[in-house]
Amino acid sequence: MQFNIAALLGDGVGPEVATEAMRVLEALGKKFGHKFQFHHGLVGGAAIDAHGVALTEETLKLCQSCDAVLLGAVGGPKWDDPRAKVRPEDGLLALRKELELFANLRPVKVLPMLVNSTSLKPDVIKDVDLMVVRELTGGLYFGQPKKQWRTSEGRRAVDSMVYSEQEIERIVRVGFEIALTRSNKLTSVDKANVLESSRLWRQVTTEVAVDYPDVELDHMLVDACSMRLIQRPAQFDVVVTENTFGDILTDEASMLAGSMGMLPSASLAGIPKAGSKALGLYEPIHGSAPSRAGQDIANPIATILSAAMMLRYSFNLIAEAEAVEKAVVAVLEEGNRTYDIMDEGKTKVGTKEMGRLIAEKITG
Ligand code: IPM
Ligand code: MG
């Protein structure tokens, strides 16, 4: 089978980690007889430098015409002026919005060989295997009004946390559907004791729950959730939450897995029906890490595991996705580590070497 992938490498370490994910996909193609065709497009700071906008029409069209999008990372100090008219992040946000990728899946799995690479006690994190379902096209990121202005008393700014019941319902359904494929447990995270949008979120979630009698639903406030995530993270299975809460909680949750460099993500327009294919965007949860760029040190595993999610969710290639995940585990088991997960007695490897080792494991 031939698959067309829009490759938006982006800024900072983005190109380095995405190149390794492409290397792994190519190895996989050889092994399983698929052709992965990469079509390059600009996004983020790279697009601002070339065209003055963070996402060009051309790149958007490219993504729409492909079977999936692989994205490295966007952003960097060069484009960070708070007064700038356009920011690299705008490109990523526009892509998510234009492609209607409202469901962001962020699995957090602690691999046994990395329990000592985290700052938490091995006992606390050892059984962690959870999935955060983050709403990705609503809330504070997109709500209007959103602006800064001057008044006679000084400057003011507003962001709006806006949700319609349809937006809540569709993401919560994704949460329930995923819970059905796991341990039938769903935690909906909100701030219903303070925020009106969270009260609507809680109502809609409770209404949708009627359709999923086999799933045990509980509601948790976001502040309590952030505490529980490091106190007793193994209690969670599937967590569904709005955009900003999901952004913050997943950076926190990445520390359970040892490093931001380990966490993949899939952004989808809903759960693909069994056996069907659907456009999705796949990217590590980490940013462009400008201070690590160009040194061949960044951990490519988050992006490689994002490619595995692409195989699973956009291409319905389940055995192939598992082959990638197994290769990652095997290479780590052999003691290979990038700097971010380095531990005593292990072998330190760079970005390219990590990608090469994983690709080699696949081709055998
Ligand atoms: C993420 C990132 C993005 C977000 C940034 C780069 C806009 O932090 O994917 O988690 O906030 O969604
Ligand atoms: Mg984030």
Tab-separated table of C-alpha atoms and ligand atoms in Angstrom:
chain	number	residue	atom	x	y	z
A	1	MET	CA	0.000	0.000	0.000
A	2	GLN	CA	1.113	3.558	-0.636
A	3	PHE	CA	0.533	6.246	1.981
A	4	ASN	CA	1.042	9.963	1.458
A	5	ILE	CA	2.369	11.820	4.473
A	6	ALA	CA	2.690	15.586	4.767
A	7	ALA	CA	6.003	16.125	6.557
A	8	LEU	CA	6.077	19.472	8.369
A	9	LEU	CA	9.394	19.427	10.146
A	10	GLY	CA	9.100	22.889	11.698
A	11	ASP	CA	11.620	24.597	13.948
A	12	GLY	CA	14.286	23.870	16.568
A	13	VAL	CA	14.700	20.156	17.154
A	14	GLY	CA	11.581	19.507	15.020
A	15	PRO	CA	13.473	18.618	11.826
A	16	GLU	CA	15.908	16.386	13.729
A	17	VAL	CA	13.279	14.300	15.525
A	18	ALA	CA	10.883	14.146	12.557
A	19	THR	CA	13.700	12.937	10.292
A	20	GLU	CA	14.237	9.983	12.623
A	21	ALA	CA	10.526	9.164	12.610
A	22	MET	CA	10.678	9.207	8.788
A	23	ARG	CA	13.685	6.905	8.879
A	24	VAL	CA	11.746	4.465	11.076
A	25	LEU	CA	8.694	4.607	8.779
A	26	GLU	CA	10.916	3.900	5.791
A	27	ALA	CA	12.434	0.877	7.523
A	28	LEU	CA	8.953	-0.315	8.371
A	29	GLY	CA	7.840	0.151	4.772
A	30	LYS	CA	10.680	-2.063	3.611
A	31	LYS	CA	9.870	-4.728	6.155
A	32	PHE	CA	6.104	-4.801	5.573
A	33	GLY	CA	5.970	-3.853	1.901
A	34	HIS	CA	4.402	-0.383	2.185
A	35	LYS	CA	5.433	2.818	0.504
A	36	PHE	CA	5.445	5.910	2.678
A	37	GLN	CA	5.717	8.944	0.438
A	38	PHE	CA	6.741	12.136	2.250
A	39	HIS	CA	5.656	15.543	0.957
A	40	HIS	CA	7.430	18.435	2.640
A	41	GLY	CA	5.700	21.643	3.683
A	42	LEU	CA	6.604	24.658	5.802
A	43	VAL	CA	4.955	25.548	9.089
A	44	GLY	CA	5.772	27.736	12.110
A	45	GLY	CA	8.878	29.918	12.198
A	46	ALA	CA	10.179	28.329	8.999
A	47	ALA	CA	7.020	29.482	7.187
A	48	ILE	CA	7.193	32.961	8.751
A	49	ASP	CA	10.760	33.379	7.498
A	50	ALA	CA	9.881	32.232	3.988
A	51	HIS	CA	6.384	33.684	3.530
A	52	GLY	CA	5.541	35.926	6.494
A	53	VAL	CA	2.761	33.620	7.688
A	54	ALA	CA	2.887	30.640	10.064
A	55	LEU	CA	0.791	28.426	7.793
A	56	THR	CA	0.531	28.911	4.040
A	57	GLU	CA	-2.478	27.954	1.914
A	58	GLU	CA	-0.139	25.622	0.109
A	59	THR	CA	0.829	23.720	3.258
A	60	LEU	CA	-2.798	23.491	4.366
A	61	LYS	CA	-3.819	22.106	0.956
A	62	LEU	CA	-0.929	19.672	1.083
A	63	CYS	CA	-2.116	18.373	4.466
A	64	GLN	CA	-5.698	18.065	3.233
A	65	SER	CA	-4.563	16.043	0.239
A	66	CYS	CA	-2.425	13.607	2.247
A	67	ASP	CA	-3.378	10.567	4.357
A	68	ALA	CA	-1.673	11.942	7.490
A	69	VAL	CA	0.504	14.763	8.769
A	70	LEU	CA	3.783	14.252	10.618
A	71	LEU	CA	4.864	17.350	12.498
A	72	GLY	CA	8.147	18.018	14.305
A	73	ALA	CA	7.729	21.119	16.475
A	74	VAL	CA	7.245	24.862	16.047
A	75	GLY	CA	8.550	27.969	17.792
A	76	GLY	CA	11.758	29.554	18.992
A	77	PRO	CA	13.249	32.726	20.514
A	78	LYS	CA	13.651	34.296	17.073
A	79	TRP	CA	9.864	34.676	16.751
A	80	ASP	CA	9.059	35.141	20.443
A	81	ASP	CA	8.496	38.893	20.642
A	82	PRO	CA	5.175	39.293	22.507
A	83	ARG	CA	4.298	42.173	20.176
A	84	ALA	CA	4.855	40.091	17.035
A	85	LYS	CA	1.894	40.075	14.632
A	86	VAL	CA	2.403	36.433	13.810
A	87	ARG	CA	3.803	33.568	15.863
A	88	PRO	CA	4.984	30.088	14.881
A	89	GLU	CA	2.397	28.539	17.206
A	90	ASP	CA	-0.363	30.187	15.138
A	91	GLY	CA	0.544	27.812	12.314
A	92	LEU	CA	0.010	24.734	14.449
A	93	LEU	CA	-3.215	26.087	15.916
A	94	ALA	CA	-4.541	26.962	12.456
A	95	LEU	CA	-3.730	23.468	11.217
A	96	ARG	CA	-5.568	21.849	14.117
A	97	LYS	CA	-8.562	24.116	13.567
A	98	GLU	CA	-8.690	23.920	9.756
A	99	LEU	CA	-8.366	20.139	9.747
A	100	GLU	CA	-10.955	19.936	12.587
A	101	LEU	CA	-8.638	17.826	14.690
A	102	PHE	CA	-10.605	18.248	17.891
A	103	ALA	CA	-9.459	15.055	19.601
A	104	ASN	CA	-5.903	14.953	20.855
A	105	LEU	CA	-4.823	11.590	22.246
A	106	ARG	CA	-1.821	11.639	24.542
A	107	PRO	CA	-0.903	8.242	25.946
A	108	VAL	CA	1.373	8.176	28.978
A	109	LYS	CA	2.977	4.844	29.607
A	110	VAL	CA	5.808	4.248	32.026
A	111	LEU	CA	8.262	1.771	30.555
A	112	PRO	CA	9.749	-0.492	33.235
A	113	MET	CA	13.356	0.158	32.210
A	114	LEU	CA	12.861	3.910	32.736
A	115	VAL	CA	11.383	3.906	36.245
A	116	ASN	CA	14.687	5.123	37.611
A	117	SER	CA	14.998	7.946	35.070
A	118	THR	CA	12.218	9.989	36.607
A	119	SER	CA	12.185	12.275	39.610
A	120	LEU	CA	9.322	10.307	41.173
A	121	LYS	CA	9.590	7.168	43.285
A	122	PRO	CA	9.532	3.951	41.235
A	123	ASP	CA	6.702	2.636	43.432
A	124	VAL	CA	4.475	5.573	42.562
A	125	ILE	CA	4.878	5.363	38.816
A	126	LYS	CA	5.460	1.719	38.093
A	127	ASP	CA	1.972	0.797	36.838
A	128	VAL	CA	1.157	4.024	35.036
A	129	ASP	CA	-0.599	3.511	31.721
A	130	LEU	CA	-3.064	6.272	31.015
A	131	MET	CA	-4.532	8.142	28.080
A	132	VAL	CA	-5.307	11.835	28.144
A	133	VAL	CA	-7.965	12.888	25.639
A	134	ARG	CA	-7.472	16.620	25.213
A	135	GLU	CA	-10.013	18.836	23.439
A	136	LEU	CA	-7.952	20.624	20.816
A	137	THR	CA	-9.974	23.171	18.842
A	138	GLY	CA	-11.903	25.083	21.480
A	139	GLY	CA	-11.602	26.743	24.865
A	140	LEU	CA	-9.133	29.509	25.679
A	141	TYR	CA	-7.015	28.813	22.624
A	142	PHE	CA	-9.704	29.901	20.187
A	143	GLY	CA	-12.530	31.577	22.149
A	144	GLN	CA	-13.547	35.140	21.243
A	145	PRO	CA	-13.032	37.834	22.394
A	146	LYS	CA	-9.284	37.382	22.489
A	147	LYS	CA	-7.344	40.614	22.408
A	148	GLN	CA	-5.219	43.230	24.125
A	149	TRP	CA	-6.238	46.875	24.256
A	150	ARG	CA	-5.500	50.208	25.918
A	151	THR	CA	-7.813	51.958	28.329
A	152	SER	CA	-7.413	55.199	30.277
A	153	GLU	CA	-6.374	53.054	33.278
A	154	GLY	CA	-3.775	51.084	31.358
A	155	ARG	CA	-3.599	47.996	29.162
A	156	ARG	CA	-6.064	45.150	29.400
A	157	ALA	CA	-6.274	41.735	27.776
A	158	VAL	CA	-8.865	39.008	27.481
A	159	ASP	CA	-9.002	35.353	26.469
A	160	SER	CA	-12.319	33.526	26.465
A	161	MET	CA	-12.993	29.973	27.507
A	162	VAL	CA	-15.901	29.185	25.235
A	163	TYR	CA	-17.501	25.774	24.648
A	164	SER	CA	-20.677	24.735	22.914
A	165	GLU	CA	-22.446	21.592	24.033
A	166	GLN	CA	-21.704	19.998	20.650
A	167	GLU	CA	-17.984	20.574	21.109
A	168	ILE	CA	-18.097	19.049	24.574
A	169	GLU	CA	-20.226	16.115	23.517
A	170	ARG	CA	-17.995	15.031	20.623
A	171	ILE	CA	-14.784	15.048	22.667
A	172	VAL	CA	-16.369	13.365	25.662
A	173	ARG	CA	-17.697	10.633	23.349
A	174	VAL	CA	-14.144	10.032	22.175
A	175	GLY	CA	-13.186	9.648	25.830
A	176	PHE	CA	-15.945	7.098	26.433
A	177	GLU	CA	-15.139	5.174	23.248
A	178	ILE	CA	-11.491	4.911	24.240
A	179	ALA	CA	-12.460	3.890	27.773
A	180	LEU	CA	-14.439	1.008	26.251
A	181	THR	CA	-11.260	-0.269	24.588
A	182	ARG	CA	-9.286	-0.041	27.848
A	183	SER	CA	-10.440	-0.561	31.468
A	184	ASN	CA	-13.876	1.074	31.213
A	185	LYS	CA	-12.859	3.956	33.440
A	186	LEU	CA	-13.163	7.613	32.474
A	187	THR	CA	-12.164	10.655	34.508
A	188	SER	CA	-13.545	13.943	33.245
A	189	VAL	CA	-11.464	16.879	34.442
A	190	ASP	CA	-12.912	20.360	34.817
A	191	LYS	CA	-13.109	23.344	37.162
A	192	ALA	CA	-16.858	23.201	37.714
A	193	ASN	CA	-16.628	24.836	41.147
A	194	VAL	CA	-15.592	28.091	39.468
A	195	LEU	CA	-16.007	28.110	35.691
A	196	GLU	CA	-19.318	28.281	33.834
A	197	SER	CA	-17.835	26.478	30.824
A	198	SER	CA	-16.804	23.667	33.165
A	199	ARG	CA	-20.326	23.421	34.586
A	200	LEU	CA	-21.657	22.921	31.074
A	201	TRP	CA	-18.841	20.416	30.469
A	202	ARG	CA	-19.885	18.421	33.528
A	203	GLN	CA	-23.579	18.456	32.592
A	204	VAL	CA	-22.959	17.316	29.039
A	205	THR	CA	-20.535	14.619	30.197
A	206	THR	CA	-23.110	13.268	32.622
A	207	GLU	CA	-25.722	13.227	29.856
A	208	VAL	CA	-23.430	11.406	27.421
A	209	ALA	CA	-22.582	8.863	30.153
A	210	VAL	CA	-26.104	7.442	29.835
A	211	ASP	CA	-25.040	5.964	26.488
A	212	TYR	CA	-22.075	4.225	28.131
A	213	PRO	CA	-23.451	2.277	31.105
A	214	ASP	CA	-20.386	0.027	31.167
A	215	VAL	CA	-17.974	2.883	31.719
A	216	GLU	CA	-17.342	4.080	35.244
A	217	LEU	CA	-17.296	7.881	35.053
A	218	ASP	CA	-15.945	10.228	37.652
A	219	HIS	CA	-15.481	13.988	37.628
A	220	MET	CA	-12.385	15.579	39.062
A	221	LEU	CA	-11.398	19.197	39.497
A	222	VAL	CA	-8.291	20.134	37.561
A	223	ASP	CA	-6.320	21.287	40.594
A	224	ALA	CA	-7.012	18.021	42.396
A	225	CYS	CA	-6.147	16.109	39.229
A	226	SER	CA	-2.758	17.784	38.966
A	227	MET	CA	-2.038	16.675	42.526
A	228	ARG	CA	-3.278	13.096	42.018
A	229	LEU	CA	-1.208	12.786	38.867
A	230	ILE	CA	1.953	12.771	40.898
A	231	GLN	CA	0.530	11.304	44.093
A	232	ARG	CA	-1.260	8.239	42.696
A	233	PRO	CA	-0.965	8.346	38.894
A	234	ALA	CA	-1.720	4.635	38.447
A	235	GLN	CA	-5.329	5.296	39.519
A	236	PHE	CA	-6.029	6.960	36.149
A	237	ASP	CA	-6.981	5.220	32.964
A	238	VAL	CA	-8.657	7.564	30.469
A	239	VAL	CA	-8.797	11.278	31.262
A	240	VAL	CA	-10.879	13.660	29.140
A	241	THR	CA	-10.475	17.391	29.499
A	242	GLU	CA	-10.620	20.753	27.781
A	243	ASN	CA	-7.821	22.285	25.753
A	244	THR	CA	-5.793	24.326	28.264
A	245	PHE	CA	-6.173	21.875	31.145
A	246	GLY	CA	-5.050	19.090	28.801
A	247	ASP	CA	-2.020	21.080	27.689
A	248	ILE	CA	-0.874	21.642	31.257
A	249	LEU	CA	-1.715	18.200	32.619
A	250	THR	CA	0.130	16.398	29.830
A	251	ASP	CA	3.370	18.264	30.417
A	252	GLU	CA	3.021	17.226	34.036
A	253	ALA	CA	2.165	13.647	33.080
A	254	SER	CA	5.203	13.431	30.802
A	255	MET	CA	7.358	13.514	33.905
A	256	LEU	CA	5.855	10.172	34.905
A	257	ALA	CA	7.256	8.666	31.722
A	258	GLY	CA	10.674	10.148	32.418
A	259	SER	CA	10.786	12.921	29.839
A	260	MET	CA	8.760	15.067	27.478
A	261	GLY	CA	10.870	13.348	24.859
A	262	MET	CA	8.922	10.132	25.401
A	263	LEU	CA	5.346	11.338	24.840
A	264	PRO	CA	3.646	11.012	21.452
A	265	SER	CA	0.318	12.417	20.367
A	266	ALA	CA	-2.355	11.959	17.741
A	267	SER	CA	-4.772	14.710	16.758
A	268	LEU	CA	-7.892	13.360	15.100
A	269	ALA	CA	-11.266	14.450	13.812
A	270	GLY	CA	-12.892	11.736	15.944
A	271	ILE	CA	-12.163	8.065	16.479
A	272	PRO	CA	-11.687	6.317	13.149
A	273	LYS	CA	-14.271	3.547	12.725
A	274	ALA	CA	-12.778	0.073	13.024
A	275	GLY	CA	-10.984	-0.813	9.829
A	276	SER	CA	-11.229	2.637	8.254
A	277	LYS	CA	-8.651	5.329	7.650
A	278	ALA	CA	-8.800	8.977	8.693
A	279	LEU	CA	-6.596	12.021	8.359
A	280	GLY	CA	-4.723	12.830	11.538
A	281	LEU	CA	-1.808	14.945	12.688
A	282	TYR	CA	0.960	13.281	14.636
A	283	GLU	CA	3.476	15.166	16.724
A	284	PRO	CA	5.470	14.820	19.927
A	285	ILE	CA	3.959	16.714	22.870
A	286	HIS	CA	7.243	18.553	23.401
A	287	GLY	CA	8.151	21.851	21.812
A	288	SER	CA	11.007	22.912	19.561
A	289	ALA	CA	13.585	22.998	22.421
A	290	PRO	CA	15.715	25.662	20.669
A	291	SER	CA	18.601	25.319	23.132
A	292	ARG	CA	18.977	21.654	22.139
A	293	ALA	CA	18.612	22.211	18.406
A	294	GLY	CA	21.317	21.340	15.900
A	295	GLN	CA	23.336	19.266	18.370
A	296	ASP	CA	22.021	15.808	17.575
A	297	ILE	CA	20.962	15.266	21.197
A	298	ALA	CA	17.148	15.517	21.216
A	299	ASN	CA	15.185	12.384	22.013
A	300	PRO	CA	13.342	11.273	18.841
A	301	ILE	CA	11.260	8.603	20.615
A	302	ALA	CA	8.190	10.824	21.157
A	303	THR	CA	8.060	11.516	17.409
A	304	ILE	CA	8.770	7.890	16.507
A	305	LEU	CA	5.946	6.779	18.799
A	306	SER	CA	3.742	9.444	17.175
A	307	ALA	CA	4.486	7.752	13.846
A	308	ALA	CA	3.322	4.488	15.456
A	309	MET	CA	0.072	6.231	16.385
A	310	MET	CA	-0.224	7.338	12.732
A	311	LEU	CA	0.066	3.722	11.629
A	312	ARG	CA	-2.629	2.721	14.087
A	313	TYR	CA	-5.159	5.558	13.776
A	314	SER	CA	-4.761	6.904	10.246
A	315	PHE	CA	-3.593	3.839	8.319
A	316	ASN	CA	-5.145	1.025	10.352
A	317	LEU	CA	-1.796	-0.798	10.296
A	318	ILE	CA	-1.942	-2.329	13.758
A	319	ALA	CA	0.808	-4.940	13.466
A	320	GLU	CA	3.101	-2.296	12.008
A	321	ALA	CA	2.352	0.111	14.878
A	322	GLU	CA	3.183	-2.627	17.357
A	323	ALA	CA	6.421	-3.380	15.530
A	324	VAL	CA	7.544	0.222	16.056
A	325	GLU	CA	6.567	0.207	19.726
A	326	LYS	CA	8.374	-3.091	20.289
A	327	ALA	CA	11.486	-1.781	18.557
A	328	VAL	CA	11.530	1.264	20.856
A	329	VAL	CA	11.242	-0.953	23.929
A	330	ALA	CA	13.965	-3.305	22.685
A	331	VAL	CA	16.429	-0.493	22.003
A	332	LEU	CA	15.800	0.956	25.468
A	333	GLU	CA	16.112	-2.470	27.040
A	334	GLU	CA	19.548	-2.780	25.498
A	335	GLY	CA	20.508	0.282	27.525
A	336	ASN	CA	20.514	3.005	24.862
A	337	ARG	CA	19.512	6.421	26.190
A	338	THR	CA	19.351	9.976	24.922
A	339	TYR	CA	20.535	12.639	27.390
A	340	ASP	CA	17.059	13.314	28.807
A	341	ILE	CA	16.589	9.744	30.058
A	342	MET	CA	20.248	8.965	30.715
A	343	ASP	CA	20.976	6.821	33.754
A	344	GLU	CA	24.072	5.312	35.344
A	345	GLY	CA	25.621	2.463	33.406
A	346	LYS	CA	23.607	3.156	30.241
A	347	THR	CA	24.873	4.041	26.780
A	348	LYS	CA	24.350	7.641	25.762
A	349	VAL	CA	23.278	8.038	22.162
A	350	GLY	CA	22.311	10.997	19.991
A	351	THR	CA	19.180	11.688	17.975
A	352	LYS	CA	20.359	10.001	14.789
A	353	GLU	CA	21.824	6.998	16.547
A	354	MET	CA	18.598	6.413	18.484
A	355	GLY	CA	16.597	6.608	15.237
A	356	ARG	CA	19.022	4.314	13.452
A	357	LEU	CA	18.940	1.707	16.250
A	358	ILE	CA	15.133	1.653	16.256
A	359	ALA	CA	14.959	1.412	12.461
A	360	GLU	CA	17.497	-1.411	12.522
A	361	LYS	CA	15.477	-3.327	15.084
A	362	ILE	CA	12.544	-3.232	12.697
A	363	THR	CA	14.376	-4.410	9.612
A	364	GLY	CA	16.223	-7.016	11.737
B	1	IPM	C1	1.311	21.281	22.806
B	1	IPM	C2	2.044	22.590	22.706
B	1	IPM	C3	1.196	23.567	21.902
B	1	IPM	C4	-0.111	23.763	22.648
B	1	IPM	C5	1.880	24.907	21.599
B	1	IPM	C6	3.173	24.723	20.848
B	1	IPM	C7	0.964	25.842	20.860
B	1	IPM	O1	2.344	23.073	23.970
B	1	IPM	O2	1.014	20.687	21.746
B	1	IPM	O3	1.055	20.829	23.916
B	1	IPM	O4	-0.182	24.583	23.563
B	1	IPM	O5	-1.069	23.081	22.307
B	2	MG	MG	1.900	21.741	25.521
